[in-house]
Amino acid sequence: MPRQALGKGLDALLKQTQDVLNNPPAARPEGTPHSSVQKIALDKIIPNRFQPRRVFDEAKLQELAQSIAEHGLTQPIVVVYDAGLDKYEIVVGERRFRASQLAGLTEIDALVHKALTDKQMCALALIENIQREDLNPIETALGYRNLMNKFGISQTDLAGYCGKSKGAVSNSLRLLDLPEHMQAALQDGTITEGHGRALLMLPDLAKKEVLFQRMKKSKMSVRQAEDAARALLQPAAAPKAPKPPEVASFENDLQAALGTKVEVRYGKKMSKGLLIIQYNSLEELDNLAGRLKTKLL
């Protein structure tokens, strides 16, 4: 499916939005279609229904609020007017909106689009966050899935549109296959996206849980998590069959006579094998050699 599946209208809208945001209101030509910048009361603004971000870092919001209080808002937010609610819905810029509230402002500069479809709002909100790399891994994956479902596009097309590799988009979406509590750990930063991919290496849910608990307790690196996943993928070694009583008895008798560990190893047939006599120092080896020579001569 060609990239035009996203619609020429959306391409034009995204370009127009970026052009307007990059120019102060006074520098824009008069009669700019479909949009205008104005001051809007904060109590007339509502969040974007399609906001991909689920977690807002309070400390960073406070920092942004302080900056806005001292220097003002450097870039307007983008909103669309909802006549039914008589409210302005945020398209992009919810962090700036929230920080402005914390800063004690009563109004905010906003670029007002007169008409945006749900698809356009969803695309603008997601792409703005992805370009800023400001989402946690699960928020990004949910945003990808939402955009794909609404536009009916493939992972390849979405990857090209968002400036990501197809593998990056695919790996991101696969994180949504993890159990909810593991997704929650990705959202709050307990584990990273790399740890999530290590968990996905394990098809068995029980093994996933074993590795997940080890990640949390030992704070292992991504490389250690991948190595641990590969180890869990290895089949369990079959238990060794007990040695026949006569072999065990021979080992015990020889160990008692020599005063060191003795092991008899053999294959399917006992007619051939190895007799292993263990020593722990050169002095012990000399002693064993002398005792064996005495017995043999």
Short mmCIF file of N, CA, C and O in Angstrom, two decimals, residues 195-250:
data_model
loop_
_atom_site.label_atom_id
_atom_site.label_comp_id
_atom_site.label_asym_id
_atom_site.label_seq_id
_atom_site.Cartn_x
_atom_site.Cartn_y
_atom_site.Cartn_z
N HIS A 195 14.63 -4.78 27.96
CA HIS A 195 14.21 -5.87 28.85
C HIS A 195 12.91 -6.50 28.35
O HIS A 195 12.73 -7.72 28.43
N GLY A 196 12.01 -5.66 27.84
CA GLY A 196 10.75 -6.18 27.31
C GLY A 196 10.98 -7.11 26.14
O GLY A 196 10.33 -8.16 26.03
N ARG A 197 11.91 -6.75 25.26
CA ARG A 197 12.20 -7.61 24.11
C ARG A 197 12.83 -8.93 24.57
O ARG A 197 12.59 -9.98 23.97
N ALA A 198 13.63 -8.89 25.64
CA ALA A 198 14.20 -10.12 26.18
C ALA A 198 13.09 -11.04 26.70
O ALA A 198 13.13 -12.26 26.49
N LEU A 199 12.09 -10.47 27.34
CA LEU A 199 10.95 -11.26 27.83
C LEU A 199 10.20 -11.90 26.66
O LEU A 199 9.71 -13.03 26.77
N LEU A 200 10.11 -11.18 25.54
CA LEU A 200 9.39 -11.70 24.38
C LEU A 200 10.13 -12.86 23.72
O LEU A 200 9.54 -13.57 22.89
N MET A 201 11.39 -13.06 24.06
CA MET A 201 12.12 -14.20 23.53
C MET A 201 11.56 -15.52 24.06
O MET A 201 11.78 -16.58 23.47
N LEU A 202 10.84 -15.44 25.18
CA LEU A 202 10.34 -16.65 25.83
C LEU A 202 8.86 -16.86 25.49
O LEU A 202 8.01 -16.05 25.87
N PRO A 203 8.53 -17.93 24.77
CA PRO A 203 7.12 -18.17 24.42
C PRO A 203 6.29 -18.64 25.61
O PRO A 203 5.08 -18.46 25.64
N ASP A 204 6.95 -19.22 26.60
CA ASP A 204 6.24 -19.78 27.75
C ASP A 204 5.99 -18.69 28.81
O ASP A 204 6.93 -18.02 29.25
N LEU A 205 4.73 -18.53 29.21
CA LEU A 205 4.37 -17.47 30.16
C LEU A 205 5.05 -17.67 31.51
O LEU A 205 5.49 -16.70 32.15
N ALA A 206 5.16 -18.92 31.96
CA ALA A 206 5.78 -19.19 33.26
C ALA A 206 7.25 -18.77 33.25
O ALA A 206 7.75 -18.19 34.21
N LYS A 207 7.96 -19.04 32.14
CA LYS A 207 9.36 -18.65 32.04
C LYS A 207 9.49 -17.12 31.95
O LYS A 207 10.44 -16.54 32.47
N LYS A 208 8.52 -16.49 31.25
CA LYS A 208 8.52 -15.03 31.22
C LYS A 208 8.46 -14.47 32.63
O LYS A 208 9.18 -13.54 32.98
N GLU A 209 7.60 -15.05 33.45
CA GLU A 209 7.41 -14.56 34.82
C GLU A 209 8.68 -14.77 35.65
O GLU A 209 9.06 -13.90 36.45
N VAL A 210 9.33 -15.91 35.46
CA VAL A 210 10.58 -16.19 36.18
C VAL A 210 11.62 -15.12 35.85
O VAL A 210 12.27 -14.55 36.73
N LEU A 211 11.78 -14.84 34.54
CA LEU A 211 12.77 -13.84 34.11
C LEU A 211 12.38 -12.45 34.58
O LEU A 211 13.23 -11.67 35.03
N PHE A 212 11.11 -12.13 34.52
CA PHE A 212 10.63 -10.81 34.95
C PHE A 212 10.95 -10.56 36.42
O PHE A 212 11.43 -9.48 36.80
N GLN A 213 10.70 -11.55 37.26
CA GLN A 213 10.97 -11.40 38.69
C GLN A 213 12.48 -11.26 38.93
O GLN A 213 12.91 -10.49 39.80
N ARG A 214 13.28 -11.99 38.17
CA ARG A 214 14.74 -11.88 38.31
C ARG A 214 15.21 -10.49 37.90
O ARG A 214 16.12 -9.92 38.51
N MET A 215 14.59 -9.94 36.83
CA MET A 215 14.94 -8.59 36.38
C MET A 215 14.71 -7.58 37.50
O MET A 215 15.54 -6.70 37.75
N LYS A 216 13.59 -7.69 38.15
CA LYS A 216 13.24 -6.71 39.18
C LYS A 216 14.13 -6.84 40.41
O LYS A 216 14.50 -5.83 41.02
N LYS A 217 14.48 -8.07 40.76
CA LYS A 217 15.26 -8.28 41.99
C LYS A 217 16.74 -7.93 41.80
O LYS A 217 17.36 -7.34 42.67
N SER A 218 17.31 -8.31 40.65
CA SER A 218 18.75 -8.15 40.46
C SER A 218 19.13 -6.93 39.64
O SER A 218 20.31 -6.60 39.53
N LYS A 219 18.12 -6.25 39.05
CA LYS A 219 18.37 -5.08 38.20
C LYS A 219 19.41 -5.41 37.13
O LYS A 219 20.38 -4.68 36.93
N MET A 220 19.21 -6.52 36.44
CA MET A 220 20.15 -6.96 35.41
C MET A 220 20.12 -6.05 34.19
O MET A 220 19.11 -5.39 33.91
N SER A 221 21.24 -6.01 33.48
CA SER A 221 21.33 -5.23 32.25
C SER A 221 20.53 -5.94 31.15
O SER A 221 20.12 -7.10 31.30
N VAL A 222 20.33 -5.24 30.04
CA VAL A 222 19.62 -5.85 28.91
C VAL A 222 20.37 -7.06 28.40
O VAL A 222 19.77 -8.10 28.10
N ARG A 223 21.70 -6.95 28.29
CA ARG A 223 22.50 -8.09 27.82
C ARG A 223 22.36 -9.28 28.76
O ARG A 223 22.21 -10.44 28.31
N GLN A 224 22.38 -9.03 30.05
CA GLN A 224 22.20 -10.12 31.02
C GLN A 224 20.80 -10.73 30.90
O GLN A 224 20.64 -11.95 31.02
N ALA A 225 19.81 -9.89 30.65
CA ALA A 225 18.44 -10.38 30.49
C ALA A 225 18.32 -11.27 29.26
O ALA A 225 17.65 -12.31 29.28
N GLU A 226 18.98 -10.86 28.16
CA GLU A 226 18.94 -11.68 26.94
C GLU A 226 19.64 -13.01 27.16
O GLU A 226 19.16 -14.06 26.70
N ASP A 227 20.78 -12.98 27.85
CA ASP A 227 21.49 -14.23 28.14
C ASP A 227 20.65 -15.15 29.03
O ASP A 227 20.60 -16.37 28.82
N ALA A 228 19.96 -14.55 30.00
CA ALA A 228 19.11 -15.34 30.90
C ALA A 228 17.94 -15.94 30.13
O ALA A 228 17.53 -17.09 30.39
N ALA A 229 17.40 -15.19 29.16
CA ALA A 229 16.30 -15.71 28.35
C ALA A 229 16.77 -16.90 27.50
O ALA A 229 16.07 -17.92 27.40
N ARG A 230 17.96 -16.78 26.93
CA ARG A 230 18.48 -17.90 26.12
C ARG A 230 18.71 -19.13 26.99
O ARG A 230 18.45 -20.26 26.55
N ALA A 231 19.17 -18.92 28.21
CA ALA A 231 19.39 -20.05 29.12
C ALA A 231 18.07 -20.73 29.45
O ALA A 231 17.99 -21.97 29.52
N LEU A 232 17.02 -19.92 29.62
CA LEU A 232 15.70 -20.49 29.93
C LEU A 232 15.10 -21.22 28.73
O LEU A 232 14.24 -22.09 28.90
N LEU A 233 15.56 -20.87 27.54
CA LEU A 233 15.07 -21.54 26.33
C LEU A 233 15.68 -22.92 26.16
O LEU A 233 15.13 -23.77 25.46
N GLN A 234 16.84 -23.17 26.81
CA GLN A 234 17.50 -24.46 26.69
C GLN A 234 16.68 -25.54 27.40
O GLN A 234 16.19 -25.32 28.51
N PRO A 235 16.51 -26.70 26.76
CA PRO A 235 15.76 -27.78 27.43
C PRO A 235 16.48 -28.26 28.67
O PRO A 235 17.71 -28.27 28.73
N ALA A 236 15.71 -28.61 29.67
CA ALA A 236 16.30 -29.10 30.93
C ALA A 236 17.03 -30.42 30.68
O ALA A 236 16.57 -31.28 29.94
N ALA A 237 18.21 -30.54 31.26
CA ALA A 237 19.01 -31.77 31.11
C ALA A 237 18.31 -32.95 31.77
O ALA A 237 17.75 -32.82 32.86
N ALA A 238 18.32 -34.06 31.06
CA ALA A 238 17.69 -35.27 31.61
C ALA A 238 18.48 -35.76 32.82
O ALA A 238 19.71 -35.74 32.81
N PRO A 239 17.80 -36.18 33.87
CA PRO A 239 18.51 -36.66 35.06
C PRO A 239 19.32 -37.92 34.74
O PRO A 239 18.90 -38.77 33.95
N LYS A 240 20.53 -37.97 35.32
CA LYS A 240 21.38 -39.13 35.08
C LYS A 240 20.82 -40.36 35.78
O LYS A 240 20.34 -40.29 36.91
N ALA A 241 20.92 -41.49 35.05
CA ALA A 241 20.48 -42.76 35.65
C ALA A 241 21.48 -43.17 36.74
O ALA A 241 22.69 -42.96 36.61
N PRO A 242 21.00 -43.69 37.85
CA PRO A 242 21.91 -44.11 38.93
C PRO A 242 22.84 -45.23 38.46
O PRO A 242 22.48 -46.06 37.62
N LYS A 243 24.06 -45.21 38.96
CA LYS A 243 25.02 -46.24 38.58
C LYS A 243 24.64 -47.57 39.22
O LYS A 243 24.05 -47.61 40.31
N PRO A 244 24.96 -48.65 38.54
CA PRO A 244 24.67 -49.96 39.12
C PRO A 244 25.35 -50.12 40.48
O PRO A 244 26.41 -49.53 40.73
N PRO A 245 24.79 -50.89 41.39
CA PRO A 245 25.34 -51.06 42.74
C PRO A 245 26.80 -51.52 42.75
O PRO A 245 27.59 -51.06 43.58
N GLU A 246 27.17 -52.39 41.81
CA GLU A 246 28.54 -52.90 41.81
C GLU A 246 29.55 -51.81 41.45
O GLU A 246 30.67 -51.79 41.96
N VAL A 247 29.14 -50.87 40.54
CA VAL A 247 30.03 -49.77 40.16
C VAL A 247 30.17 -48.80 41.33
O VAL A 247 31.27 -48.36 41.67
N ALA A 248 29.06 -48.49 41.96
CA ALA A 248 29.09 -47.59 43.11
C ALA A 248 29.93 -48.17 44.23
O ALA A 248 30.70 -47.46 44.89
N SER A 249 29.82 -49.47 44.45
CA SER A 249 30.59 -50.14 45.49
C SER A 249 32.08 -50.10 45.18
O SER A 249 32.91 -49.86 46.07
N PHE A 250 32.43 -50.33 43.89
CA PHE A 250 33.83 -50.28 43.47
C PHE A 250 34.41 -48.88 43.72
O PHE A 250 35.53 -48.74 44.23
#
